[in-house]
mmCIF file of C-alpha atoms in Angstrom:
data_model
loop_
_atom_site.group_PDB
_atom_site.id
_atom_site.type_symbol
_atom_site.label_atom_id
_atom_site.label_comp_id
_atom_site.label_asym_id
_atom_site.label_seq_id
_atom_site.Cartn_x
_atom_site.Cartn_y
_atom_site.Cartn_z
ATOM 1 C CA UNK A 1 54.639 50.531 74.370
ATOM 2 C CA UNK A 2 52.628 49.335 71.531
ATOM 3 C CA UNK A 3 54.504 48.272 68.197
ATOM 4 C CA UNK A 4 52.038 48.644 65.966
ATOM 5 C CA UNK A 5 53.260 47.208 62.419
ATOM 6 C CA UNK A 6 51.088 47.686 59.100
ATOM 7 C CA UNK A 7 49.639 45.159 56.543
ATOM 8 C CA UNK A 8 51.414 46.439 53.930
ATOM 9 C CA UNK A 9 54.461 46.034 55.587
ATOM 10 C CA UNK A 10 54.109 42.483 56.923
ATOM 11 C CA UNK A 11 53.110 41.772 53.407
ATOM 12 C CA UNK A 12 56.248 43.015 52.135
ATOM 13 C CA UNK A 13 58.184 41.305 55.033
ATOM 14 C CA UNK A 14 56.845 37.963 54.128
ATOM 15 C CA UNK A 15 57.453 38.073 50.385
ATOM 16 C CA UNK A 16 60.747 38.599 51.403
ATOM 17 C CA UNK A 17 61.595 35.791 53.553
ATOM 18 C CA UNK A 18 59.514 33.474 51.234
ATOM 19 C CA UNK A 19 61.723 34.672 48.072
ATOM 20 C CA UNK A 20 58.398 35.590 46.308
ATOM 21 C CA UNK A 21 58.911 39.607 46.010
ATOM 22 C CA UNK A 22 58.322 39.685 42.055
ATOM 23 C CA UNK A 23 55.065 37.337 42.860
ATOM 24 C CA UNK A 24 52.439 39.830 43.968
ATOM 25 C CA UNK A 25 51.255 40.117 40.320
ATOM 26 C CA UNK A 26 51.705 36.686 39.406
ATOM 27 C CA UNK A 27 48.853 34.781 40.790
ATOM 28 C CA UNK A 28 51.099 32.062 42.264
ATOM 29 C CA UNK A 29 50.585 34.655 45.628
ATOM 30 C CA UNK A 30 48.300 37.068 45.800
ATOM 31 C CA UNK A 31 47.323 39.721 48.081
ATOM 32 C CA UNK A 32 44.374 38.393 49.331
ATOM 33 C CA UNK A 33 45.852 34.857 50.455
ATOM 34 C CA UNK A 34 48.715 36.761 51.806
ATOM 35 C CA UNK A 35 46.528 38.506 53.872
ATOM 36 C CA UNK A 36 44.653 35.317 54.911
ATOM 37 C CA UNK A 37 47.674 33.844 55.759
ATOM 38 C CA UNK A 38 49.147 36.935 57.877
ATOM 39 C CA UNK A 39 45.299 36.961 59.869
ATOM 40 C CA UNK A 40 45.322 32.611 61.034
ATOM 41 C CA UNK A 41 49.508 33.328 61.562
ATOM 42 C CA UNK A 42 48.936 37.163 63.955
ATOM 43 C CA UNK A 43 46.011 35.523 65.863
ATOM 44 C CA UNK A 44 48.564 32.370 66.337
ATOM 45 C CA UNK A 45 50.795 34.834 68.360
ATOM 46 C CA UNK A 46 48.169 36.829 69.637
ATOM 47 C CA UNK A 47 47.381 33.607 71.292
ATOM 48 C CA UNK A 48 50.991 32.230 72.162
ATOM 49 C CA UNK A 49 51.474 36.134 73.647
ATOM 50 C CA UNK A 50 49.079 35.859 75.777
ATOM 51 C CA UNK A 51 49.126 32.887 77.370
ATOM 52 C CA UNK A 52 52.915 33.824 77.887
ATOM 53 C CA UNK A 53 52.589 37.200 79.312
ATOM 54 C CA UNK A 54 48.963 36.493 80.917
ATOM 55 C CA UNK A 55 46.890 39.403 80.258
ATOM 56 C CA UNK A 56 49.357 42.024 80.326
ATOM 57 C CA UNK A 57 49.981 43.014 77.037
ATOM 58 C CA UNK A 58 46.642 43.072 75.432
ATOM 59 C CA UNK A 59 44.464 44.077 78.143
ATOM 60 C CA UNK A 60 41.971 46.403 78.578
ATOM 61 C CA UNK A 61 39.216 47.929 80.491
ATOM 62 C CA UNK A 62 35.557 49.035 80.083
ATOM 63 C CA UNK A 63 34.207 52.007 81.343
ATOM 64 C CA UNK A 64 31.756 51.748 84.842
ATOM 65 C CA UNK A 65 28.321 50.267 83.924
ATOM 66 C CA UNK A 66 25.876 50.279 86.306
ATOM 67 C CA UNK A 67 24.519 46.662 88.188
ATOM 68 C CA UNK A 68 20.711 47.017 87.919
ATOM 69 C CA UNK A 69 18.735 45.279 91.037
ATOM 70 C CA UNK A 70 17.050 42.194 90.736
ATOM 71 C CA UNK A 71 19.058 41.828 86.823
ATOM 72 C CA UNK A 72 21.498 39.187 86.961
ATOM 73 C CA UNK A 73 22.811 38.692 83.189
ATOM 74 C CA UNK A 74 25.048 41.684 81.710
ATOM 75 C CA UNK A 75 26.381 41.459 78.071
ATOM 76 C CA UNK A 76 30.335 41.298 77.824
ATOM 77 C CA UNK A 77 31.982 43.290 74.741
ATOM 78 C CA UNK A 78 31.925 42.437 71.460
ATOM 79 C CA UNK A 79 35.327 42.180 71.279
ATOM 80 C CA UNK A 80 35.707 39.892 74.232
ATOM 81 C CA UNK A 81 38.359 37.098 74.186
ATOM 82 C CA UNK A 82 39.530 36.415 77.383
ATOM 83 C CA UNK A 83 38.453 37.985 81.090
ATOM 84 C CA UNK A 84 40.638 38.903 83.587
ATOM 85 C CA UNK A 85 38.779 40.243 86.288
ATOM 86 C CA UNK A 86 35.452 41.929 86.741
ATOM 87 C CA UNK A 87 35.285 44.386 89.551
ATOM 88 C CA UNK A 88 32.322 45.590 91.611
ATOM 89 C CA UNK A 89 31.697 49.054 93.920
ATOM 90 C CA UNK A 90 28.885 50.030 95.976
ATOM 91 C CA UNK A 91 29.937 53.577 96.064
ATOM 92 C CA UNK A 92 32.898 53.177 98.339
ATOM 93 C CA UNK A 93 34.304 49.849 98.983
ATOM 94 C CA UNK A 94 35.511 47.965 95.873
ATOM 95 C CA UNK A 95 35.995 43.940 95.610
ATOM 96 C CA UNK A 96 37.218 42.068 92.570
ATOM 97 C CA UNK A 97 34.168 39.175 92.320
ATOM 98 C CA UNK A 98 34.719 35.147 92.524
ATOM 99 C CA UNK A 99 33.614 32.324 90.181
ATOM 100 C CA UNK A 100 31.240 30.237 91.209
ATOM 101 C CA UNK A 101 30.585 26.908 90.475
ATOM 102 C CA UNK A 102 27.004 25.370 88.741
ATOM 103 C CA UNK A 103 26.584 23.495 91.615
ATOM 104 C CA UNK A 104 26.512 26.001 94.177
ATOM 105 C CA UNK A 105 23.387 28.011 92.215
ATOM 106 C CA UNK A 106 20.987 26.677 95.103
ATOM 107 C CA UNK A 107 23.083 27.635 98.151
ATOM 108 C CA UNK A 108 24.294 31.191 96.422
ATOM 109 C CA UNK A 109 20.873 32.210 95.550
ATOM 110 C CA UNK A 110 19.945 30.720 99.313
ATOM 111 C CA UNK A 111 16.697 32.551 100.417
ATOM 112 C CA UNK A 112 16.297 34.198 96.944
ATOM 113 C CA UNK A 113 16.161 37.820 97.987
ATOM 114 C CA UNK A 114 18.973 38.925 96.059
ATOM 115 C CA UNK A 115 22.271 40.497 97.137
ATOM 116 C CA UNK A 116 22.441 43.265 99.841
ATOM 117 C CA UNK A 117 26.016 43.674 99.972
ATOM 118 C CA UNK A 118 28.533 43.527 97.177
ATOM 119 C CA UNK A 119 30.184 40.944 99.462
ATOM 120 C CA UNK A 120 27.841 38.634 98.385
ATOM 121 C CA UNK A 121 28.028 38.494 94.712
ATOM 122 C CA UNK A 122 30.005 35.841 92.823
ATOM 123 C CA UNK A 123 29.572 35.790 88.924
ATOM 124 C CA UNK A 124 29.922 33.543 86.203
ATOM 125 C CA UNK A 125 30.605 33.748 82.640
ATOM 126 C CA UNK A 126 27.698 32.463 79.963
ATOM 127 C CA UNK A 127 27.914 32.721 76.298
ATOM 128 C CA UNK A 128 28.019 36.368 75.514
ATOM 129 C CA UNK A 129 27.441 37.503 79.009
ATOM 130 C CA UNK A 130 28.230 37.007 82.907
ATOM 131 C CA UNK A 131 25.925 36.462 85.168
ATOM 132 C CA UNK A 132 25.519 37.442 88.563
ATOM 133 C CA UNK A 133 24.478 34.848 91.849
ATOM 134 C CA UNK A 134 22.644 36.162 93.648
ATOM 135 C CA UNK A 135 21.273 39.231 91.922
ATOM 136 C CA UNK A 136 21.901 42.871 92.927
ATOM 137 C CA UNK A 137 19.117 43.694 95.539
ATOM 138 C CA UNK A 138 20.536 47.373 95.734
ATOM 139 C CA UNK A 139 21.074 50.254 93.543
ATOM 140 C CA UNK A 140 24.223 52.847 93.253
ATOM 141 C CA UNK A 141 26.641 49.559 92.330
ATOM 142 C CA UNK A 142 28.804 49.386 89.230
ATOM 143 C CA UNK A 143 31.520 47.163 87.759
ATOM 144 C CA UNK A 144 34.236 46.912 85.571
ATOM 145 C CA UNK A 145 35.745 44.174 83.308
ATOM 146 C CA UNK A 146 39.314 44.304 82.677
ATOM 147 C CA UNK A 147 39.473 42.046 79.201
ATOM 148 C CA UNK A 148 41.729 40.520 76.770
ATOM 149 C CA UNK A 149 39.927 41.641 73.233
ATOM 150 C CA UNK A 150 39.888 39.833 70.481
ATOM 151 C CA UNK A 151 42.646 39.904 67.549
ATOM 152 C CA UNK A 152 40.889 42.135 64.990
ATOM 153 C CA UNK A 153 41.672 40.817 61.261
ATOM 154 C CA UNK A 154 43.164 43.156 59.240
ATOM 155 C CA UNK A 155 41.804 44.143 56.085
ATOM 156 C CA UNK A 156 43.173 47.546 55.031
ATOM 157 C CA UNK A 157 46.714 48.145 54.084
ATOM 158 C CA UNK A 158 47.111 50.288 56.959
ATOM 159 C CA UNK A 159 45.284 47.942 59.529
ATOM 160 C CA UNK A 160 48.010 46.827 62.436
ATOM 161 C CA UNK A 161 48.949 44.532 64.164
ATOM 162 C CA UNK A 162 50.320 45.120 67.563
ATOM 163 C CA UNK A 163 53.765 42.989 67.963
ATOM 164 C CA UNK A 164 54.883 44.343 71.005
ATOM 165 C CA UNK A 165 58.995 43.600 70.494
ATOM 166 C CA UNK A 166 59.265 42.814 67.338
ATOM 167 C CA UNK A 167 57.610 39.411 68.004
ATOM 168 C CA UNK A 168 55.457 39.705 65.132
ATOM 169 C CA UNK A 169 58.417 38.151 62.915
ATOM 170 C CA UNK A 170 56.971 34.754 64.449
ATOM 171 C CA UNK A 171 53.634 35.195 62.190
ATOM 172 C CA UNK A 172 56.099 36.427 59.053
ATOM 173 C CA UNK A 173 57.850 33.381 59.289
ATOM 174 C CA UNK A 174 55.133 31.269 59.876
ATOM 175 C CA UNK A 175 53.298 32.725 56.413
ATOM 176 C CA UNK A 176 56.726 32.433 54.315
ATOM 177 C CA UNK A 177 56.777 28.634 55.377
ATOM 178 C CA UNK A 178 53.431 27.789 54.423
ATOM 179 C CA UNK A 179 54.483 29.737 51.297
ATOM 180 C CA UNK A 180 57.389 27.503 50.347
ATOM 181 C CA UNK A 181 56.038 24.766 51.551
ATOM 182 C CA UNK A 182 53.742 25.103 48.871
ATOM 183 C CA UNK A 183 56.559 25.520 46.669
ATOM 184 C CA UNK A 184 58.009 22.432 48.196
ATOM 185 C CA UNK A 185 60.852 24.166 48.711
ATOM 186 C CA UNK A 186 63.503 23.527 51.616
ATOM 187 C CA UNK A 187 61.903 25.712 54.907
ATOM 188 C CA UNK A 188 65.036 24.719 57.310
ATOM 189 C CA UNK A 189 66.652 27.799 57.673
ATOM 190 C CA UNK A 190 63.419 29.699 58.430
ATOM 191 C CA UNK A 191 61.724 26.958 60.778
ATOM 192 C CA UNK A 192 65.111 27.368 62.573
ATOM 193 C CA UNK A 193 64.723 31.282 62.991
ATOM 194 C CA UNK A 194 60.932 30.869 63.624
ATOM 195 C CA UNK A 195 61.844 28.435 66.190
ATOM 196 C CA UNK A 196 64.469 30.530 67.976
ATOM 197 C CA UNK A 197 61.645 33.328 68.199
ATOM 198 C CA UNK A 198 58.910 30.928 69.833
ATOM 199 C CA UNK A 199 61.660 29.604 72.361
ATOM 200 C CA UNK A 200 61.818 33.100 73.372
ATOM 201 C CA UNK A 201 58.380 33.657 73.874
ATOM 202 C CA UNK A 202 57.911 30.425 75.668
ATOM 203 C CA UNK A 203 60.466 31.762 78.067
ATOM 204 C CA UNK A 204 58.801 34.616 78.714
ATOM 205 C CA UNK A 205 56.144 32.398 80.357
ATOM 206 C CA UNK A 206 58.594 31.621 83.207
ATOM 207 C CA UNK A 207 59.763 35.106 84.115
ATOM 208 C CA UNK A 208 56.040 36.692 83.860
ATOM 209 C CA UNK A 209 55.216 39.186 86.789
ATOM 210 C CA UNK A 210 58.765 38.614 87.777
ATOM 211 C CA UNK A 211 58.945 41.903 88.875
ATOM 212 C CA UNK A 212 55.354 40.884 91.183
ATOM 213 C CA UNK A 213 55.822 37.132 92.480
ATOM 214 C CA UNK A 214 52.699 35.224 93.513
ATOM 215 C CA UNK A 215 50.968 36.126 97.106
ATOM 216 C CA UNK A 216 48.659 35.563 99.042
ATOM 217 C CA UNK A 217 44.462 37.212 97.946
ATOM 218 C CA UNK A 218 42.039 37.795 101.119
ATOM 219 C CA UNK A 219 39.242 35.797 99.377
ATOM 220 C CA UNK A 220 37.636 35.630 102.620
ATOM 221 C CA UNK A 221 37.066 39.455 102.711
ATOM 222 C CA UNK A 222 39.381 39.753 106.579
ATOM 223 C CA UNK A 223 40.865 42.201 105.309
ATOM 224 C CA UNK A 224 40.260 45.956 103.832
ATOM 225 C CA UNK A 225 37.054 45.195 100.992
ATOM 226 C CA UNK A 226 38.401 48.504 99.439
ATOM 227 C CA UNK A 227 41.288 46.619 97.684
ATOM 228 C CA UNK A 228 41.316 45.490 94.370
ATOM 229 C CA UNK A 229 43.564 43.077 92.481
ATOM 230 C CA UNK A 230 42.651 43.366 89.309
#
């Protein structure tokens, strides 16, 4: 469940724990760094949240695009970050695709006709797109990415930012530092809250997909090609 909090409010939050709420008109803090500072500190966590939880909490998918034959570079989102799997169907079955390697371009494409099966396709990411070895030889195929966007920046007092439980007190904290810091005023007492917070985040890294423990992926295809992982 998403816990979306507003600008305004993290705003508000950090003035408080930085002891600067009679500031905002001042000029010693204004808005605008504020709101710099609250961007660098909620794409901070947005990073730290999900290399804890993997991809779960930010994830998300695109809709079914069609594979075009012979075409083997297709653009990713703008909003791509991170990839977490792509998926490919022919129709029927349905196989999450491999990497492959640079150095396995000459034995992939092999005789250069393309891909016949789906079976055959391994992909690889490249700049602003992935690309496909060997190319689709067939029509009626499709995939799917299942992504980690990127962190928008928020710019409107009503823009969000999505702290899932509350975590979002991490990039507070980390603002009213820098704040005080500049003040050169004593930061213990919120380095040791802010450090309490990131301990439990780290530990979230251990549990992850506690509730799913590793197993073992038919990457050799033996088994039923309509499964998916992703």
């Amino acid at each position: 469940m998403a816990a979306n909090v507003p600008l305004s409010a993290l705003r508000t939050r950090v003035r408080y724990w930085a002891d600067a709420e009679q500031q905002a008109t001042s000029g010693r803090y204004s808005s605008d760094e504020v709101k710099y500072r609250i961007n660098l500190a909620c794409k901070r966590l947005f990073n730290m949240l999900v290399q804890a939880r993997g991809h779960g909490y930010y994830s998300k998918d695109t809709a079914w695009s069609p594979l075009t034959s012979g075409q083997a570079l297709y653009q990713l989102p703008a909003d791509f970050f991170e990839l977490e799997c792509l998926t490919v169907t022919d129709g029927s079955d349905r196989i999450d695709l491999e990497t492959w390697q640079e150095g396995e371009r000459a034995f992939l494409h092999g005789s250069g006709q393309g891909a016949s099966a789906i079976s055959e396709l391994y992909y690889r990411l490249k700049g602003g797109a992935f690309e496909l070895v060997p190319a689709p030889a067939s029509t009626g195929w499709s995939y799917l990415l299942r992504y980690v966007p990127t962190s928008p920046d928020m710019d409107a007092e009503t823009d969000a930012f999505d702290g899932i439980n509350g975590w979002e007190e991490w990039a507070v904290l980390t603002v009213a530092i820098g704040m005080k810091d500049k003040d050169e005023a004593d930061v213990t007492v919120l380095a040791s809250e802010r450090d309490r917070i990131e301990a439990q985040i780290a530990a979230m890294a251990a549990e992850r997909d506690a509730l799913r423990p590793d197993h073992i992926l038919d990457v050799a295809g033996d088994w039923a090609s309509s499964s998916t992982f992703c």
